[in-house]
Backbone as JSON, one array per atom type, in Angstrom:
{
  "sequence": "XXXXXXXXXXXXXXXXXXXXXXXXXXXXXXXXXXXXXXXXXXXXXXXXXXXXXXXXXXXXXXXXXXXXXXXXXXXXXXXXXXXXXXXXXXXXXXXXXXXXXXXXXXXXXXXXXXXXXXXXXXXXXXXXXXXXXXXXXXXXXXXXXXXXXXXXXXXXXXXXXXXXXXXXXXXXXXXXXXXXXXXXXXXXXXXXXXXXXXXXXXXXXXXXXXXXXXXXXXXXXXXXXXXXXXXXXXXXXXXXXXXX",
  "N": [[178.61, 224.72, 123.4], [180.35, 221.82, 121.56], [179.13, 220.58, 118.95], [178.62, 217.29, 118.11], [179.24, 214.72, 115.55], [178.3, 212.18, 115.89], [177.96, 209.36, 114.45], [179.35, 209.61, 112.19], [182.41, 209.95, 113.86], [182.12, 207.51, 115.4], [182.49, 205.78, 113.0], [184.39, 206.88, 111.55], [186.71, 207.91, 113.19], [187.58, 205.37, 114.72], [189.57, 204.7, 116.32], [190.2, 206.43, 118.86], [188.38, 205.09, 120.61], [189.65, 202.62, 120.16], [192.36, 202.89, 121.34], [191.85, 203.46, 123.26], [191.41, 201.3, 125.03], [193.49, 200.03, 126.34], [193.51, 201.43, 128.48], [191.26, 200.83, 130.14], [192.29, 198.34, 130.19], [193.94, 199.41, 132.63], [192.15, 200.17, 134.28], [191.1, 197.8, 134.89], [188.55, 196.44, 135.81], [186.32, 195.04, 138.08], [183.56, 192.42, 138.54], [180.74, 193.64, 139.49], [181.25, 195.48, 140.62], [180.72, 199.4, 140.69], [180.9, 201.66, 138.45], [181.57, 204.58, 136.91], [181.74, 205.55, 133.28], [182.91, 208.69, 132.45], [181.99, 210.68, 129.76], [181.44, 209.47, 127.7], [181.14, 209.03, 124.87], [180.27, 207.2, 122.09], [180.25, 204.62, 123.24], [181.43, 202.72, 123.36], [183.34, 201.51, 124.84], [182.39, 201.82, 127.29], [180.52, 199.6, 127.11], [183.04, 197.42, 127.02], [183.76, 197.81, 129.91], [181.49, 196.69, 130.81], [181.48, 194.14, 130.17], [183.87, 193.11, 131.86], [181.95, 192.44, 134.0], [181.45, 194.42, 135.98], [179.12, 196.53, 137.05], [178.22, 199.58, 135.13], [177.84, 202.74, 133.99], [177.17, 205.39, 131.56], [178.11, 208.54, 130.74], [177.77, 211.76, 128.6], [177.76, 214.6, 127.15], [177.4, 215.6, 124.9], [174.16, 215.21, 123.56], [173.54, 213.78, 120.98], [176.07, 211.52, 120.85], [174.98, 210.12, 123.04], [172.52, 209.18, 122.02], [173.21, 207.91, 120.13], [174.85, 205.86, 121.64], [173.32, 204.29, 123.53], [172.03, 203.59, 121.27], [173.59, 201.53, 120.28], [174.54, 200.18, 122.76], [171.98, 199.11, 123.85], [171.51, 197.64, 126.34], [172.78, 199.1, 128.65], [172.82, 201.88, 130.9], [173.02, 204.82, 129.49], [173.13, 208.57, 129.65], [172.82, 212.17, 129.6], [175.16, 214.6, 130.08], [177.0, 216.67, 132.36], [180.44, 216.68, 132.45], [181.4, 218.98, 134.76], [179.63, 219.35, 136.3], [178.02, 217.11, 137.16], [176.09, 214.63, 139.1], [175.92, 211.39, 141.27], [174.0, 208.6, 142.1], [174.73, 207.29, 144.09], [177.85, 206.65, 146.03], [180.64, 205.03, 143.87], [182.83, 202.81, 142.93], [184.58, 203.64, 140.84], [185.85, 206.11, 138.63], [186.4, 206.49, 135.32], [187.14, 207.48, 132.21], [188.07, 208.69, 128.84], [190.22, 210.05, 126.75], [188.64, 212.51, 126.84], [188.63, 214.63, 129.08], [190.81, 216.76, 128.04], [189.34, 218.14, 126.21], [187.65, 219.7, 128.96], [187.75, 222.82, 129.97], [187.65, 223.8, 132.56], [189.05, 222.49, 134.56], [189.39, 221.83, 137.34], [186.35, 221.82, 138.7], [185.99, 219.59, 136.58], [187.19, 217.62, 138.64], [186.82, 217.42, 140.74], [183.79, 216.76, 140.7], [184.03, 214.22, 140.13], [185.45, 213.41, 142.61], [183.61, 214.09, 144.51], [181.79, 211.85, 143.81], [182.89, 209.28, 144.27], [183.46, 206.73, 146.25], [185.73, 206.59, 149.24], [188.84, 205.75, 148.59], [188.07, 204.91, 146.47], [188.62, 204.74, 142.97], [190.19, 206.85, 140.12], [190.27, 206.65, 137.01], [191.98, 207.7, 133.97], [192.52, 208.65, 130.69], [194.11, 210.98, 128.39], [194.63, 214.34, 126.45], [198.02, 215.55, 126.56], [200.55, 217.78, 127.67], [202.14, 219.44, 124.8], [200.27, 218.19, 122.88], [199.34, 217.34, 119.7], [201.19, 219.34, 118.78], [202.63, 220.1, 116.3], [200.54, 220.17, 114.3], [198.69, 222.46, 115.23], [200.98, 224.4, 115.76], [200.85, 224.69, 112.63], [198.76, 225.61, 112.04], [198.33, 227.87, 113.36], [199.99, 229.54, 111.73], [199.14, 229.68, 109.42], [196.03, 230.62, 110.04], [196.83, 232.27, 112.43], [196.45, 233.67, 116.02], [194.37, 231.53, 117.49], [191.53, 230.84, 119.85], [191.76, 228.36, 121.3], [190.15, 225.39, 122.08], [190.89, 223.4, 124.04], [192.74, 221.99, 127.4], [195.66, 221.0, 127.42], [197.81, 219.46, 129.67], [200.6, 218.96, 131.68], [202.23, 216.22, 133.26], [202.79, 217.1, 136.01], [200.86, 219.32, 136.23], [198.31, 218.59, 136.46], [198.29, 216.35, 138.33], [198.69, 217.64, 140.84], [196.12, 219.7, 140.86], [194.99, 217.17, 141.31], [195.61, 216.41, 144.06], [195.13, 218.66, 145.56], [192.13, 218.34, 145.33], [191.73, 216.23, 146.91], [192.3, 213.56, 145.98], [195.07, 211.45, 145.9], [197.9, 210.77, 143.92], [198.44, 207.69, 142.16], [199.34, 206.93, 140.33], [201.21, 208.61, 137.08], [201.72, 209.06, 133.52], [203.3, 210.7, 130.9], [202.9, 210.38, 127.55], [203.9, 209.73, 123.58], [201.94, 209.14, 120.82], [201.87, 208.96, 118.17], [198.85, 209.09, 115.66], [197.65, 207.52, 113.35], [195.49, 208.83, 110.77], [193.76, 207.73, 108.23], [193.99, 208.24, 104.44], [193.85, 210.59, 101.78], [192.17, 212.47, 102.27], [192.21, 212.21, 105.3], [193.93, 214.38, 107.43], [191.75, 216.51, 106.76], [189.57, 215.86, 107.17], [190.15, 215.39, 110.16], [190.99, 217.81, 111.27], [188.28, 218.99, 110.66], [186.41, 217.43, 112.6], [187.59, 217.41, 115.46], [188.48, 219.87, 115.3], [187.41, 221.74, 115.31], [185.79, 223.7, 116.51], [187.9, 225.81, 116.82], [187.53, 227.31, 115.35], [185.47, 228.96, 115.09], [183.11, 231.42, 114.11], [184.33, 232.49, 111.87], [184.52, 231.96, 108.27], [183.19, 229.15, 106.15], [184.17, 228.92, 103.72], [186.22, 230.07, 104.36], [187.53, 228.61, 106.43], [187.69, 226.02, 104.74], [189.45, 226.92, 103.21], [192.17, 227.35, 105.18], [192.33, 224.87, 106.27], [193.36, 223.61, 104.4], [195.5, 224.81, 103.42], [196.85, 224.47, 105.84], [197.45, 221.36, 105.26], [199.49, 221.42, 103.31], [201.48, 222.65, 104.3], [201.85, 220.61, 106.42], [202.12, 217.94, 105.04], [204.99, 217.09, 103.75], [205.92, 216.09, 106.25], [204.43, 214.61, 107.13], [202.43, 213.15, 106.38], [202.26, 210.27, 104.44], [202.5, 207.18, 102.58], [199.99, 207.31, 101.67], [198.53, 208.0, 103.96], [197.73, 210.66, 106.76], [199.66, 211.28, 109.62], [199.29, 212.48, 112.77], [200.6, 214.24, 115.5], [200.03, 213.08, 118.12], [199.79, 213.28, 122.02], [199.59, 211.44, 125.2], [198.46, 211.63, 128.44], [198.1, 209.73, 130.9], [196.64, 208.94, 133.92], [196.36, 207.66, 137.25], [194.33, 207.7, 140.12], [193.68, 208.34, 143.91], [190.9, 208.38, 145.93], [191.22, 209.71, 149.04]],
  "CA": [[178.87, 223.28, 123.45], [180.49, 221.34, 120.5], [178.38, 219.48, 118.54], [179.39, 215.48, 117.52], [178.93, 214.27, 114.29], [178.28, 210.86, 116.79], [178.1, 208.4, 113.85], [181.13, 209.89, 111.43], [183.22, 209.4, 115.1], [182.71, 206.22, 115.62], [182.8, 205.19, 111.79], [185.76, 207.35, 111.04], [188.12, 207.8, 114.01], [187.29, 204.43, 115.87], [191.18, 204.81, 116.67], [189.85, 207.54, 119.77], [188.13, 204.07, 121.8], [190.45, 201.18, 120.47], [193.38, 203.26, 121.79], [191.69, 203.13, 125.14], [191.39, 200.0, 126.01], [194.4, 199.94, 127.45], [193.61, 202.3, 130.22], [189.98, 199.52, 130.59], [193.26, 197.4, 131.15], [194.39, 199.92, 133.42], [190.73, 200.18, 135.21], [190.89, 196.46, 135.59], [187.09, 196.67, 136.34], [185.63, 193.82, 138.73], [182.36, 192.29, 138.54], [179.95, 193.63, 140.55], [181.77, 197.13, 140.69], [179.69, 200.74, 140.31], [181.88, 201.99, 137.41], [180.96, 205.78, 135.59], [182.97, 205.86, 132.05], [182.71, 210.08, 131.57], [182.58, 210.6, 128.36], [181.69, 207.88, 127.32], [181.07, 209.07, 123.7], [179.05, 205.86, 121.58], [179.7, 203.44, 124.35], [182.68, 201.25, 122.99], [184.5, 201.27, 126.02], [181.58, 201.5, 128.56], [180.92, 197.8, 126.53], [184.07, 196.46, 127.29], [183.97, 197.56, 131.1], [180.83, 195.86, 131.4], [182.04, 193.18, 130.1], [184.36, 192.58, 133.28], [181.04, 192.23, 135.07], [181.0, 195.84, 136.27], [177.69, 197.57, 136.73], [178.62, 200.79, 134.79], [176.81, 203.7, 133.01], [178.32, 206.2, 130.67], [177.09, 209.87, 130.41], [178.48, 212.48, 127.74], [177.49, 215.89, 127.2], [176.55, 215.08, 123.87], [173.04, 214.11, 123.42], [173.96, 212.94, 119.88], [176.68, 210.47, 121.38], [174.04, 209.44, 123.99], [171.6, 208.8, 121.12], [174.46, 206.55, 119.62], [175.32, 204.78, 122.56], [171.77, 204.02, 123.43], [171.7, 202.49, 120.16], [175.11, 200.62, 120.33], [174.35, 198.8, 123.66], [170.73, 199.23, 124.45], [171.17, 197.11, 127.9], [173.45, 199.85, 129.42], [172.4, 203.19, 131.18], [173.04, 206.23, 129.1], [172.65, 209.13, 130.05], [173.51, 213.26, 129.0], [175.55, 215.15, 131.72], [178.12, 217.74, 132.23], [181.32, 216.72, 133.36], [181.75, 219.68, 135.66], [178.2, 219.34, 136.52], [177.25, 215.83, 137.25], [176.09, 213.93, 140.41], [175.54, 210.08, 141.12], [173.1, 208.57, 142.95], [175.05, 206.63, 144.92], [179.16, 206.75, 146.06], [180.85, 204.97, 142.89], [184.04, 202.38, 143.16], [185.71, 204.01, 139.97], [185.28, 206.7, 137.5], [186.59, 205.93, 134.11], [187.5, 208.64, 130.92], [189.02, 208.28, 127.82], [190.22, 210.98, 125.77], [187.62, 213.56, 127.25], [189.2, 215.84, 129.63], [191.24, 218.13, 127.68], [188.05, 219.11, 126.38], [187.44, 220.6, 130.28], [188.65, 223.86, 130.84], [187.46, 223.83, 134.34], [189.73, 220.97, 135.15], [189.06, 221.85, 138.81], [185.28, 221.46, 138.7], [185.52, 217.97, 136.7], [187.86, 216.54, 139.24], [185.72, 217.66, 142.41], [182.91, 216.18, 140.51], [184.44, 213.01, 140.33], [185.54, 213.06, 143.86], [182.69, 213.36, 145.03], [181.19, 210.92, 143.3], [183.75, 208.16, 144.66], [183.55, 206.3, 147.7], [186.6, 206.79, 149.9], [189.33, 204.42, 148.29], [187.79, 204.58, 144.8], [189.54, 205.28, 142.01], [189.85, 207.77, 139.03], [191.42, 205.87, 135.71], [191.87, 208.66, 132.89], [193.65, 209.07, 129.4], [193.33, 212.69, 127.91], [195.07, 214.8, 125.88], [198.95, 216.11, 127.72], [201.32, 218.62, 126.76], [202.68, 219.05, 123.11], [199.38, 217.23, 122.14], [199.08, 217.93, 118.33], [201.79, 220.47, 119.14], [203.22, 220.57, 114.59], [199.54, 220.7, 113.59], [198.79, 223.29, 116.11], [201.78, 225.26, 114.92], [200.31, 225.33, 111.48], [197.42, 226.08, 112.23], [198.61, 229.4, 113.69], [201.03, 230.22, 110.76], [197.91, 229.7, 108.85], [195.23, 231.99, 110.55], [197.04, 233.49, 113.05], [196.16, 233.07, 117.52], [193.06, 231.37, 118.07], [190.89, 230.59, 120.77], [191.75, 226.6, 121.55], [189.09, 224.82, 122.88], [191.52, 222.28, 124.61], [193.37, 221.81, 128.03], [196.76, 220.08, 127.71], [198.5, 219.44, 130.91], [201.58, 218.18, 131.9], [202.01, 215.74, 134.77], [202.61, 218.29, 137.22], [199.74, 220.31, 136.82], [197.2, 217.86, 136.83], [198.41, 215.94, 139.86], [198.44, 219.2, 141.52], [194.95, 219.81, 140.47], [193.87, 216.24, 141.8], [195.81, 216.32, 144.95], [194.34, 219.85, 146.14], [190.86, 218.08, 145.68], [192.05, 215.06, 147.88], [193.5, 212.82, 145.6], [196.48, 210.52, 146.05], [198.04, 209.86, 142.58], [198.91, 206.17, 142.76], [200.5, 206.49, 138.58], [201.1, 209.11, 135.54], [202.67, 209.33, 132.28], [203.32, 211.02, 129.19], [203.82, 209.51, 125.79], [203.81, 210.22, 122.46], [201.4, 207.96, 120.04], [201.59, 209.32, 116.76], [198.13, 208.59, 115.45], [197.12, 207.47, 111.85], [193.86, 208.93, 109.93], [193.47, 206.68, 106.75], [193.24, 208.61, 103.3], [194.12, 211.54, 101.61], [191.34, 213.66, 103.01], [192.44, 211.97, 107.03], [193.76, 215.4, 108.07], [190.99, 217.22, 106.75], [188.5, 215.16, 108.54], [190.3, 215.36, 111.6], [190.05, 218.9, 111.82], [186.86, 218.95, 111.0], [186.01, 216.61, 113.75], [188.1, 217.71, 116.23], [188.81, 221.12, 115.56], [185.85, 223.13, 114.15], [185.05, 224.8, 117.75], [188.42, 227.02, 117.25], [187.39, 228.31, 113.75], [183.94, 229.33, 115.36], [182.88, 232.46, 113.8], [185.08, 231.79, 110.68], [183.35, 231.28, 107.49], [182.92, 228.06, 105.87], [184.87, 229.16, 102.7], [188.14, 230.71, 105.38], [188.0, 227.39, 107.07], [188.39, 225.3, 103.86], [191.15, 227.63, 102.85], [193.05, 227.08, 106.35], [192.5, 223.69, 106.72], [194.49, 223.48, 102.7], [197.08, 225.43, 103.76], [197.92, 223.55, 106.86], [197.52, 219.99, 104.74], [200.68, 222.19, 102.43], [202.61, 222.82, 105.18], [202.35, 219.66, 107.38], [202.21, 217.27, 104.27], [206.07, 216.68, 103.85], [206.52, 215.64, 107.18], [202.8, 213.75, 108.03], [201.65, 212.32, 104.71], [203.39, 209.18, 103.99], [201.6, 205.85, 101.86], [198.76, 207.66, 101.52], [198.21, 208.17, 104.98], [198.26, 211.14, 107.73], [199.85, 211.09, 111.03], [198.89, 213.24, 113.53], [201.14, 214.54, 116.37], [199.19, 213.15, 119.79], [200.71, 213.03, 123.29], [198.69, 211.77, 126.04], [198.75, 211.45, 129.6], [197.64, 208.61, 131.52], [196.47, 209.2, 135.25], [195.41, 206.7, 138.2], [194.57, 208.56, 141.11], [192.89, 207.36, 144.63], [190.18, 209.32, 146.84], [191.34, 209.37, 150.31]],
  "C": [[179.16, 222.77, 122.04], [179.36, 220.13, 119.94], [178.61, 218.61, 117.46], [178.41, 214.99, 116.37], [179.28, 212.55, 115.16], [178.79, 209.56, 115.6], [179.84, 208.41, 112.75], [182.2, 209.45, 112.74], [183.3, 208.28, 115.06], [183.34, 205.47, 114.79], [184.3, 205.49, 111.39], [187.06, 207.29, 112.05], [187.97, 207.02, 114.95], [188.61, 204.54, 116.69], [190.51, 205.75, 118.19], [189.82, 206.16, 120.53], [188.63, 202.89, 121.49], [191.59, 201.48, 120.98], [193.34, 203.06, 123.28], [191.07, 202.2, 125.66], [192.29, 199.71, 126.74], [193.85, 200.61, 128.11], [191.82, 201.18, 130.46], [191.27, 198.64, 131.16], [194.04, 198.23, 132.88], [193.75, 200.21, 134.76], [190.93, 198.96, 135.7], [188.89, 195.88, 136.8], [186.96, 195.2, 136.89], [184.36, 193.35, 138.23], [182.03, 192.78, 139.97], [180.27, 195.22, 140.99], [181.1, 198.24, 140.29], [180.95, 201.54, 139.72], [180.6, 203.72, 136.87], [182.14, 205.95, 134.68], [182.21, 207.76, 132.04], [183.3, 210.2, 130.74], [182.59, 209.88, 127.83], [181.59, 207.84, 125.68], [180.08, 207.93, 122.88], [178.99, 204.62, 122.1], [180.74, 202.37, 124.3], [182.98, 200.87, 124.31], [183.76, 201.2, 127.47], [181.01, 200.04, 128.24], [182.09, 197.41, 127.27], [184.24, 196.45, 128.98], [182.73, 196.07, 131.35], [180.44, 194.47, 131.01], [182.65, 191.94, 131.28], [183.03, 192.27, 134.14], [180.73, 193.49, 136.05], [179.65, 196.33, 135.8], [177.95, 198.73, 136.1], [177.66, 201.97, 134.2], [177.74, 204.87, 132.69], [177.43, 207.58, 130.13], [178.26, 210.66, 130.1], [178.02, 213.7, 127.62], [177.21, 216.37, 125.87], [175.27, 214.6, 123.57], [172.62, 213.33, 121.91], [174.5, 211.87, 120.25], [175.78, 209.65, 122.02], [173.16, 208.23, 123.51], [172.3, 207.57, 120.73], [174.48, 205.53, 120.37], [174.4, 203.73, 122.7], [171.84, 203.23, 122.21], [172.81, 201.25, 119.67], [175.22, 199.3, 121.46], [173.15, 199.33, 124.46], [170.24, 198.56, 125.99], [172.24, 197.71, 128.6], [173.05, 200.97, 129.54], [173.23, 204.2, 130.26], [172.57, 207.59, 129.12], [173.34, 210.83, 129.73], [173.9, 213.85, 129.89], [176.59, 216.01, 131.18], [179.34, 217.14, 133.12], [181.88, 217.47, 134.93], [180.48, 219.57, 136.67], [177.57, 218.44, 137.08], [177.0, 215.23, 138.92], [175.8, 212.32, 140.21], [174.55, 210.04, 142.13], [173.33, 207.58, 144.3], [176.83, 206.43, 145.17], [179.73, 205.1, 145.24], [182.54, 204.42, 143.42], [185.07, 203.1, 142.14], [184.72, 204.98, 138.87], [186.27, 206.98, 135.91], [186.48, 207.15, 133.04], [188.63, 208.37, 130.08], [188.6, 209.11, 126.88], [188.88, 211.81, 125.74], [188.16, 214.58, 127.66], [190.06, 217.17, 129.3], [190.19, 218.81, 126.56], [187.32, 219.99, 127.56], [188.28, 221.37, 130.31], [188.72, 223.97, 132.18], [188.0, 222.1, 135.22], [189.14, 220.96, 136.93], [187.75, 221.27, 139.13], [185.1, 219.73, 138.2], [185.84, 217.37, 137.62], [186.82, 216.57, 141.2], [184.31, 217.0, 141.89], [182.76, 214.29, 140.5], [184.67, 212.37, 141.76], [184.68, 212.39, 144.73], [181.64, 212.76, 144.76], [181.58, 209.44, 143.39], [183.22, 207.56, 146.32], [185.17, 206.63, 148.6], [187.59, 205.42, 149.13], [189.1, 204.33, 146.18], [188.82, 205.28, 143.79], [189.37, 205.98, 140.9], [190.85, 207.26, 137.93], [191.21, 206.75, 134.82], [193.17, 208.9, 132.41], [192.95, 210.63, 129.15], [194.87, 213.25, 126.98], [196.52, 215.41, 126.82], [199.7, 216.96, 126.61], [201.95, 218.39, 125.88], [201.79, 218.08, 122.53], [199.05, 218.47, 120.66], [199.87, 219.34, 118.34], [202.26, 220.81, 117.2], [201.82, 221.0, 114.31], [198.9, 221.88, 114.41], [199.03, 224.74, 115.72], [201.28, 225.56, 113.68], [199.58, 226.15, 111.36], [197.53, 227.88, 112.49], [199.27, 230.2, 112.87], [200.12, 230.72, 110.01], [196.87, 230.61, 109.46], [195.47, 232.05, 111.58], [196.38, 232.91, 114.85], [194.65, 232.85, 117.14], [192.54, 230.9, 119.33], [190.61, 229.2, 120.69], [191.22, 226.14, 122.52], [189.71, 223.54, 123.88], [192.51, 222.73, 126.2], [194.26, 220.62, 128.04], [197.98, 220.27, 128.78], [199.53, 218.85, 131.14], [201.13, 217.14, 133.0], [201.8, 216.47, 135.73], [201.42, 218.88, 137.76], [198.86, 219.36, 136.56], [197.26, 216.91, 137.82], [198.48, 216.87, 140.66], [196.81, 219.59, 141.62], [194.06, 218.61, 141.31], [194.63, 216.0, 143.18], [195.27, 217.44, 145.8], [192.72, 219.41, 146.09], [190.53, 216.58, 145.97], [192.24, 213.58, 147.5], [194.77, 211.89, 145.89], [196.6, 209.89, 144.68], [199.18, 208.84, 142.48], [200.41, 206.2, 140.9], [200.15, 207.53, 137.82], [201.84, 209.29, 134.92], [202.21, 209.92, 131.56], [203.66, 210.83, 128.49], [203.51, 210.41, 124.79], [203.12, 209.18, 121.63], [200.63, 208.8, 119.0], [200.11, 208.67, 116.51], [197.7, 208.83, 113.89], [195.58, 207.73, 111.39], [194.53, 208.68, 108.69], [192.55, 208.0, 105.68], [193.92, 209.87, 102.95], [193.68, 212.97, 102.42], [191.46, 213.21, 104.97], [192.37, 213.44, 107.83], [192.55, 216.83, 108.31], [190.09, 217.15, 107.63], [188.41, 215.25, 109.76], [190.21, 216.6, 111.95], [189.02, 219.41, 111.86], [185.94, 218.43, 112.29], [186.18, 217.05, 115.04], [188.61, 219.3, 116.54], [188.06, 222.48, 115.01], [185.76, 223.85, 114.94], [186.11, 225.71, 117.27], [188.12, 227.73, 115.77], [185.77, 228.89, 114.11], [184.01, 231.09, 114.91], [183.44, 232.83, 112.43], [183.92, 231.19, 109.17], [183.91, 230.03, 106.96], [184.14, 228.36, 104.57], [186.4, 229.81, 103.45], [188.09, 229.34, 105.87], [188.45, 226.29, 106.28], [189.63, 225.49, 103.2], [192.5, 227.33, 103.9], [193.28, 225.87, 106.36], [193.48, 223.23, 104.61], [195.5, 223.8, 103.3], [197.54, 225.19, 105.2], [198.05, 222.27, 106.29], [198.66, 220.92, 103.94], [201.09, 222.03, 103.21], [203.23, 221.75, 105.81], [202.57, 218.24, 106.41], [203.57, 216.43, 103.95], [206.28, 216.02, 105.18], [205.68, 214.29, 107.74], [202.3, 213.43, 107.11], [202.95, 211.33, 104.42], [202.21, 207.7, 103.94], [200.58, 206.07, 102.34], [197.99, 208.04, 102.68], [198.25, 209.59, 105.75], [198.44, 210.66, 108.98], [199.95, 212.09, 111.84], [199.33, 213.01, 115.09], [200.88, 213.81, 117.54], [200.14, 212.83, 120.33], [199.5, 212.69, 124.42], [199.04, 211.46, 127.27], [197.7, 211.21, 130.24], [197.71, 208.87, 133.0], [195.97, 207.7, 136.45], [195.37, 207.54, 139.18], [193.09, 208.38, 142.08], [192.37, 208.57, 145.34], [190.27, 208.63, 148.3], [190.52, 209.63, 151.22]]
}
């Protein structure tokens, strides 16, 4: 299991849960609605549902994040869970994710967990990572040390409506974009693989991983460094999808 540097996240790449508020616009949460954000990470965005007046609760697989959240909005359930893993305690109008899922390899298992965790009718609102996500830094990465073992699932449309129609599904909307994303600073890219990409250097020493992560800031620098800034590849793909 990766383990979240909870507070650097929120402090450093708040960009992850102000990006997804749109898809909260896309939830359109009610009052009075039994909402689960998975993944809820330090809670931003399980805030803003329950905002709308939605009953919600937000469980991560993190018990760092949890810790966070818990301390971010102390009058909302938090709670530590496994995506693939999880149950409710009661059938659930909507289940809610942002920028989680291509952390699931077992796409199959989260989405049957979700299912049945819906009422008939309910809905599944999720952003996540889609194909050609961080596809240049990626590439470096591999020029640089060579195939590794990527801790990520990026899916096209296809295969993840496929995925959620075989576990009874009806997908009402999805897209794929492109939304370049800015980390602030010289050291941005470093950070971000640190953050985001430490699991595939696992086993890797500490002194090879500072060397790699140089010599992909060389490579990708001309193209993704500009007024002091990096910008970093992302693609994501946006799902709605109804339990019949």
């Amino acid at each position: 299991m990766k383990v979240w540097d909870a507070a650097g996240y929120q402090s450093r790449f708040s960009f992850v849960f102000k990006h997804g508020e749109g898809v909260v616009e896309l939830l359109n949460p009610k009052p009075g609605e039994r909402i689960l954000d998975l993944g809820c990470g330090s809670g931003q965005l399980t805030a803003k549902i329950a905002e709308a007046g939605a009953m919600v609760e937000g469980i991560d697989q993190s018990p760092d994040m949890i810790v966070q959240a818990r301390a971010n909005y102390p009058a909302i359930k938090f709670e530590v869970a496994d995506a693939i893993a999880f149950t409710v305690d009661a059938p659930l109008d909507a289940v809610f994710s942002n920028a989680v899922l291509h952390w699931v390899k077992d796409a199959s298992a989260a989405i049957e967990c979700v299912y049945q965790a819906l009422k008939p009718g309910g809905r599944f609102v999720l952003e996540m990572g889609g194909v050609g996500n961080t596809k240049a830094l990626l590439g470096a990465v591999r020029e640089v040390a060579g195939e590794l073992d990527l801790p990520w699932f990026y899916p096209t449309i296809g295969e993840y409506s496929a995925l959620l129609e075989r576990a009874g599904f009806e997908v009402r909307y999805a897209t794929l974009f492109d939304r370049p994303t800015v980390v602030e600073g010289e050291k941005g890219l470093d950070d971000w693989l640190v953050m985001f990409g430490g699991k595939m250097f696992g086993g890797i020493s500490e002194e090879r991983k500072c060397e790699i992560r140089t010599k992909v800031a060389d490579r990708l620098r001309p193209l993704f460094f500009r007024d002091g800034n990096w910008t970093i590849d992302c693609r994501r793909l946006r799902v709605v999808a109804v339990r019949i």
